[in-house]
Each structure stands twice: as C-alpha cells, then as structure tokens.
Backbone as CSV, one residue per row, in Angstrom:
resi,resn,N_x,N_y,N_z,CA_x,CA_y,CA_z,C_x,C_y,C_z
1,MET,58.370,90.794,82.098,59.743,90.366,81.973,60.675,91.565,81.862
2,LYS,60.229,92.621,81.205,61.090,93.773,80.990,61.499,94.460,82.302
3,PRO,60.599,94.674,83.278,61.022,95.293,84.535,62.105,94.506,85.267
4,PHE,62.078,93.159,85.173,63.099,92.340,85.811,64.482,92.644,85.230
5,HIS,64.606,92.736,83.907,65.874,93.063,83.260,66.352,94.456,83.661
6,THR,65.418,95.391,83.752,65.761,96.758,84.144,66.304,96.783,85.569
7,LEU,65.699,96.030,86.456,66.154,95.967,87.841,67.578,95.435,87.933
8,ILE,67.904,94.393,87.190,69.260,93.842,87.197,70.259,94.871,86.698
9,ILE,69.932,95.546,85.630,70.843,96.548,85.078,71.059,97.681,86.076
10,CYS,70.009,98.148,86.715,70.149,99.225,87.696,70.972,98.775,88.898
11,THR,70.751,97.551,89.352,71.507,97.035,90.486,72.990,96.967,90.158
12,ILE,73.327,96.483,88.973,74.729,96.422,88.563,75.329,97.823,88.516
13,CYS,74.596,98.773,87.971,75.092,100.153,87.888,75.336,100.731,89.278
14,ILE,74.443,100.451,90.216,74.607,100.971,91.575,75.838,100.357,92.240
15,VAL,76.001,99.055,92.098,77.158,98.384,92.680,78.447,98.929,92.074
16,LEU,78.489,99.060,90.761,79.681,99.595,90.102,79.955,101.031,90.534
17,THR,78.908,101.830,90.677,79.087,103.219,91.104,79.624,103.270,92.535
18,ALA,79.098,102.423,93.412,79.570,102.408,94.797,81.040,102.004,94.863
19,ASP,81.449,100.981,94.095,82.844,100.548,94.097,83.761,101.607,93.490
20,ALA,83.300,102.313,92.496,84.129,103.300,91.809,84.480,104.471,92.711
21,GLN,83.738,104.701,93.779,83.999,105.834,94.650,85.113,105.566,95.657
22,THR,85.578,104.349,95.769,86.671,104.024,96.662,87.969,104.075,95.868
23,ILE,88.682,105.185,95.967,89.938,105.349,95.239,91.080,105.193,96.235
24,THR,91.921,104.206,96.010,93.060,103.967,96.889,94.150,104.987,96.641
25,PHE,94.466,105.213,95.373,95.429,106.243,94.985,95.216,106.580,93.528
26,ASN,95.753,107.710,93.117,95.658,108.150,91.732,97.038,108.665,91.336
27,ARG,97.714,107.961,90.484,99.087,108.304,90.105,99.248,108.292,88.599
28,THR,100.202,109.060,88.122,100.640,109.010,86.731,102.098,108.612,86.742
29,TYR,102.447,107.613,85.962,103.816,107.103,85.906,104.424,107.467,84.555
30,THR,105.663,107.920,84.566,106.332,108.299,83.330,107.686,107.602,83.245
31,ALA,108.232,107.598,82.046,109.556,107.001,81.822,110.341,107.890,80.857
32,GLY,110.557,109.121,81.238,111.323,110.039,80.399,110.626,110.280,79.072
33,TRP,111.362,110.146,77.990,110.819,110.370,76.652,110.105,109.141,76.107
34,ASN,110.061,108.088,76.836,109.451,106.846,76.374,107.957,106.833,76.697
35,TYR,107.187,106.201,75.844,105.748,106.069,76.057,105.452,104.755,76.757
36,LEU,104.683,104.827,77.860,104.285,103.637,78.609,102.839,103.289,78.286
37,TYR,102.566,102.000,78.096,101.215,101.520,77.842,100.884,100.462,78.879
38,GLY,100.006,100.775,79.814,99.566,99.808,80.811,98.462,98.945,80.242
39,ARG,98.588,97.632,80.380,97.588,96.715,79.830,96.886,95.880,80.892
40,ALA,97.527,95.597,82.022,96.898,94.767,83.049,97.497,95.087,84.406
41,VAL,96.687,94.902,85.438,97.144,95.119,86.812,96.618,93.982,87.670
42,GLU,97.404,93.587,88.640,97.043,92.500,89.550,97.408,92.941,90.962
43,LYS,96.498,92.721,91.911,96.803,92.995,93.315,97.765,91.920,93.813
44,THR,98.778,92.316,94.567,99.777,91.374,95.062,99.469,90.970,96.503
45,THR,100.089,89.912,96.971,99.809,89.394,98.313,100.209,90.366,99.417
46,ASP,101.129,91.300,99.129,101.540,92.276,100.137,100.667,93.531,100.126
47,GLY,99.582,93.522,99.358,98.663,94.661,99.308,98.997,95.666,98.222
48,GLY,100.114,95.483,97.543,100.490,96.381,96.456,99.896,95.923,95.143
49,TYR,100.519,96.376,94.067,100.035,96.050,92.729,101.208,95.755,91.810
50,ILE,100.947,94.929,90.807,101.926,94.706,89.753,101.223,95.024,88.438
51,VAL,101.894,95.820,87.620,101.318,96.322,86.378,102.186,95.852,85.222
52,THR,101.557,95.456,84.135,102.314,95.118,82.938,101.738,95.827,81.729
53,GLY,102.550,95.896,80.720,102.195,96.509,79.455,103.441,96.526,78.606
54,TYR,103.679,97.648,77.963,104.905,97.770,77.189,105.326,99.216,77.104
55,ILE,106.555,99.394,76.734,107.145,100.716,76.627,107.731,100.868,75.231
56,ASN,107.470,101.990,74.607,108.176,102.330,73.378,109.516,102.876,73.821
57,ASN,110.521,102.039,73.797,111.812,102.351,74.380,112.673,103.168,73.406
58,VAL,112.231,104.405,73.161,112.890,105.293,72.210,114.329,105.574,72.619
59,SER,114.548,105.845,73.887,115.891,106.221,74.342,116.890,105.076,74.208
60,ALA,116.417,103.817,74.337,117.314,102.670,74.210,117.408,102.187,72.764
61,GLY,116.508,102.657,71.909,116.521,102.255,70.512,116.158,100.804,70.278
62,THR,115.362,100.211,71.180,115.042,98.787,71.065,113.602,98.522,70.668
63,GLY,112.864,99.491,70.188,111.468,99.263,69.846,110.629,99.146,71.099
64,GLN,109.673,98.242,71.089,108.798,98.047,72.241,109.326,96.916,73.105
65,ASP,109.312,97.140,74.408,109.722,96.124,75.374,108.604,95.905,76.381
66,VAL,108.492,94.677,76.896,107.581,94.402,77.998,108.035,95.241,79.193
67,TYR,107.084,95.849,79.860,107.352,96.716,81.006,106.554,96.190,82.190
68,ILE,107.210,96.008,83.327,106.518,95.569,84.540,106.923,96.481,85.687
69,MET,105.920,96.933,86.436,106.151,97.819,87.569,105.458,97.233,88.799
70,LYS,106.166,97.195,89.903,105.620,96.742,91.182,105.482,97.960,92.079
71,THR,104.299,98.126,92.691,104.080,99.245,93.609,103.688,98.729,94.989
72,ASN,103.751,99.617,95.968,103.191,99.288,97.280,101.706,99.644,97.263
73,GLN,101.032,99.545,98.403,99.594,99.764,98.466,99.176,101.206,98.215
74,THR,100.083,102.160,98.307,99.747,103.557,98.024,100.250,104.020,96.664
75,GLY,100.776,103.086,95.856,101.185,103.419,94.497,102.626,103.838,94.327
76,ASP,103.410,103.838,95.415,104.835,104.159,95.281,105.530,103.028,94.522
77,THR,106.351,103.368,93.556,107.045,102.372,92.754,108.127,101.683,93.583
78,LEU,108.073,100.354,93.652,109.095,99.575,94.347,110.178,99.120,93.379
79,TRP,109.761,98.698,92.168,110.726,98.356,91.126,110.048,98.354,89.763
80,THR,110.866,98.535,88.741,110.410,98.431,87.358,111.415,97.573,86.600
81,LYS,110.916,96.833,85.636,111.786,95.980,84.807,111.321,96.055,83.363
82,TYR,112.304,95.927,82.471,112.046,95.843,81.040,112.497,94.468,80.566
83,TYR,111.735,93.880,79.662,112.081,92.572,79.116,111.969,92.681,77.602
84,GLY,113.053,92.414,76.917,112.972,92.490,75.476,114.325,92.376,74.818
85,SER,114.283,92.521,73.515,115.481,92.435,72.693,115.467,93.618,71.739
86,SER,116.106,93.483,70.613,116.110,94.561,69.644,114.838,94.568,68.804
87,LYS,113.953,93.633,69.043,112.686,93.564,68.326,111.563,94.019,69.253
88,ASN,110.328,93.864,68.832,109.187,94.358,69.602,108.539,93.260,70.436
89,GLU,108.339,93.549,71.711,107.630,92.673,72.636,106.552,93.511,73.334
90,GLN,105.376,92.909,73.523,104.289,93.572,74.232,103.676,92.593,75.219
91,ALA,103.208,93.107,76.350,102.505,92.282,77.334,101.075,92.790,77.457
92,PHE,100.145,91.839,77.587,98.735,92.186,77.694,98.086,91.700,78.979
93,ASP,98.709,90.761,79.694,98.108,90.254,80.920,99.193,89.752,81.859
94,ILE,98.907,89.809,83.158,99.811,89.304,84.199,98.965,88.700,85.306
95,LYS,99.406,87.558,85.831,98.710,86.909,86.936,99.720,86.358,87.928
96,LYS,99.300,86.319,89.213,100.100,85.680,90.247,100.155,84.181,89.983
97,THR,101.254,83.559,90.384,101.382,82.111,90.256,101.526,81.489,91.640
98,ALA,101.313,80.195,91.728,101.335,79.485,93.006,102.678,79.594,93.722
99,ASP,103.761,79.784,92.974,105.089,79.867,93.593,105.454,81.285,94.047
100,GLY,104.510,82.224,93.976,104.770,83.596,94.411,105.273,84.507,93.305
101,GLY,105.470,83.970,92.126,105.918,84.770,90.988,104.748,85.223,90.144
102,TYR,105.032,85.496,88.880,104.017,86.000,87.961,104.209,85.384,86.578
103,ILE,103.092,85.231,85.863,103.120,84.789,84.478,102.551,85.931,83.630
104,ILE,103.207,86.208,82.525,102.850,87.315,81.645,102.647,86.750,80.246
105,THR,101.643,87.234,79.537,101.454,86.848,78.142,101.337,88.079,77.263
106,GLY,101.704,87.886,76.001,101.646,88.969,75.038,102.090,88.495,73.676
107,SER,102.886,89.328,73.017,103.391,88.974,71.686,104.851,89.390,71.568
108,LYS,105.551,88.713,70.655,106.967,89.000,70.443,107.280,88.810,68.966
109,GLU,107.971,89.774,68.388,108.434,89.649,67.014,109.808,88.998,67.042
110,VAL,109.965,87.915,66.313,111.198,87.133,66.416,111.991,87.045,65.121
111,THR,111.471,87.589,64.033,112.185,87.515,62.764,112.856,88.845,62.442
112,ASN,113.719,88.844,61.483,114.406,90.076,61.090,113.493,91.086,60.429
113,ILE,112.368,90.642,59.912,111.449,91.582,59.282,110.424,92.139,60.274
114,ASN,110.488,91.698,61.537,109.638,92.189,62.629,108.149,92.012,62.398
115,TRP,107.756,91.067,61.572,106.348,90.787,61.397,106.203,89.387,60.841
116,PRO,105.273,88.631,61.157,104.247,88.860,62.163,104.714,88.428,63.553
117,PRO,104.062,88.910,64.588,104.453,88.508,65.947,103.997,87.094,66.272
118,LYS,104.525,86.575,67.362,104.169,85.247,67.854,103.736,85.374,69.322
119,MET,102.881,84.449,69.770,102.433,84.460,71.159,103.625,84.253,72.081
120,TYR,103.625,84.959,73.210,104.762,85.015,74.098,104.304,84.791,75.525
121,LEU,105.035,83.944,76.267,104.837,83.762,77.705,106.141,84.072,78.416
122,LEU,106.043,84.792,79.511,107.202,85.155,80.322,106.872,84.831,81.772
123,LYS,107.717,84.066,82.426,107.542,83.719,83.845,108.631,84.427,84.631
124,ILE,108.233,85.191,85.654,109.197,85.890,86.511,108.956,85.514,87.964
125,ASP,109.980,85.742,88.795,109.822,85.507,90.232,109.220,86.753,90.885
126,SER,109.134,86.760,92.195,108.456,87.832,92.926,109.170,89.184,92.849
127,VAL,110.433,89.202,92.460,111.160,90.472,92.336,111.508,90.800,90.887
128,GLY,110.910,90.075,89.951,111.057,90.419,88.544,112.156,89.715,87.782
129,ASN,112.847,88.776,88.407,113.880,88.034,87.678,113.225,87.015,86.746
130,THR,113.745,86.894,85.541,113.192,85.972,84.564,113.448,84.526,84.985
131,SER,112.388,83.738,85.087,112.509,82.303,85.343,112.617,81.552,84.019
132,TRP,111.739,81.896,83.078,111.789,81.338,81.732,110.919,82.166,80.813
133,GLU,111.111,81.970,79.514,110.247,82.591,78.524,110.057,81.630,77.361
134,LYS,108.921,81.762,76.690,108.613,80.870,75.573,107.863,81.648,74.511
135,THR,108.272,81.446,73.281,107.581,82.013,72.131,106.977,80.860,71.352
136,TYR,105.697,80.958,71.034,105.016,79.892,70.305,105.088,80.179,68.813
137,GLU,105.437,79.182,68.055,105.855,79.346,66.667,104.741,79.487,65.637
138,ARG,103.645,80.050,65.989,102.601,80.299,65.001,102.571,81.792,64.700
139,ASP,102.758,82.173,63.455,102.786,83.573,63.054,101.450,84.261,63.294
140,GLY,101.531,85.528,63.688,100.343,86.361,63.825,99.488,86.061,65.029
141,THR,100.068,85.546,66.107,99.289,85.220,67.299,99.624,86.166,68.445
142,TYR,98.638,86.414,69.280,98.776,87.291,70.438,98.185,86.588,71.645
143,GLY,98.833,86.674,72.797,98.279,86.184,74.049,97.667,87.357,74.798
144,TYR,96.352,87.309,75.052,95.667,88.427,75.711,95.312,88.143,77.163
145,SER,95.200,86.877,77.532,94.803,86.539,78.896,95.476,85.229,79.280
146,VAL,95.940,85.131,80.530,96.644,83.940,80.985,96.170,83.582,82.394
147,GLN,96.116,82.289,82.681,95.785,81.783,84.005,96.647,80.567,84.282
148,GLN,96.987,80.366,85.558,97.647,79.119,85.939,96.559,78.069,86.137
149,THR,96.827,76.852,85.685,95.865,75.758,85.829,96.145,74.980,87.110
150,SER,95.200,74.134,87.507,95.338,73.383,88.759,96.501,72.396,88.734
151,ASP,96.952,71.984,87.553,98.081,71.064,87.464,99.428,71.787,87.384
152,GLY,99.427,73.116,87.576,100.678,73.882,87.572,101.076,74.429,86.210
153,GLY,100.299,74.103,85.173,100.569,74.627,83.843,99.883,75.974,83.647
154,TYR,99.779,76.398,82.406,99.180,77.686,82.092,98.267,77.544,80.895
155,ILE,97.208,78.336,80.879,96.298,78.388,79.746,96.248,79.838,79.276
156,VAL,96.297,80.014,77.958,96.331,81.352,77.376,95.190,81.500,76.389
157,ALA,94.502,82.627,76.451,93.508,82.979,75.439,94.098,84.107,74.616
158,GLY,93.862,84.057,73.334,94.439,85.086,72.493,93.789,85.147,71.142
159,GLU,94.585,85.568,70.166,94.086,85.781,68.816,95.133,85.301,67.834
160,GLY,94.683,84.782,66.745,95.596,84.339,65.707,94.862,83.959,64.453
161,PRO,95.618,83.682,63.415,94.977,83.330,62.149,94.328,81.957,62.198
C-alpha cells in the first residue's frame, strides 16, 4: 500500500513542477507609500487577470481599503479601484459572475470603535463600478471564499465566532 501513496505524491509533484515552469509574466505592483496586499486572482474572459486584496491607504488617511486591479494578459494594469470608507475594509476573494461582473468577499469594520469586523460582500461590474454591497451583521466574521450559485445567488465560506 505504501508504494501506491508514494507514486501519487510523486505524480502530483511532477505535475505541479511542470505547471510552475510556465510563467506568463512576473510583475511587482506598487502604490506609492501605500502597502498593497494581494489576496486572490482570477483569470478574466479576455485573457487578463483581476486581483483583489487591500491597501493600507496611508496617503488618503482612510485605513485599509479594498483594492482591485485589472490587467491584460501580459500584466499591464488596465485599471485599479479602491472601495472603502474611513474605516477598514479588506478583500480575500474575487470570482467572475454570470453577468460579466465580479463578486468580492472580505471584512468591513462598521462601528466607531473599528472592531470587530463584519462579513462583507461587494458586487462590481466588468469595469469596477459598484453594483451593490452588503455587510452582514454578525460581529467578528470574515468572508474568505465566495462562489456564485446556480440560482444566481452567492455562497460565502468564512470565519466567525
């Protein structure tokens, strides 16, 4: 039985090694004095990529904001958008939606004391315009993964008390 398990592990390692050698591009993205944190990337229908995470928006004085960047297939930035308020917002996942837009999940601090955060969903169109946003009213929750369901809704996996 042991050699069978070893064979599977070696096969997976070989496949992963072969895929890792195909590098489309290698870029570093900056935003002045602000710190960028990339959390998720999704390939887009036009062959490019959309990246989400958050930015410590030091220059704007707004704490952390959701950050989304759209690139072409070679990594050139097509557009960037920030979503947030004077409190802290973070994004952890982004997925394409059936209407050509994107759904983003993360966390958002909504009280004056900035703690605890609440689970956050943000829906944008294909060029980054906000369609809607929703904060779920349970303290201390985070959305880490999101998918669109077959009925057009969304399911989120995350963490909370």
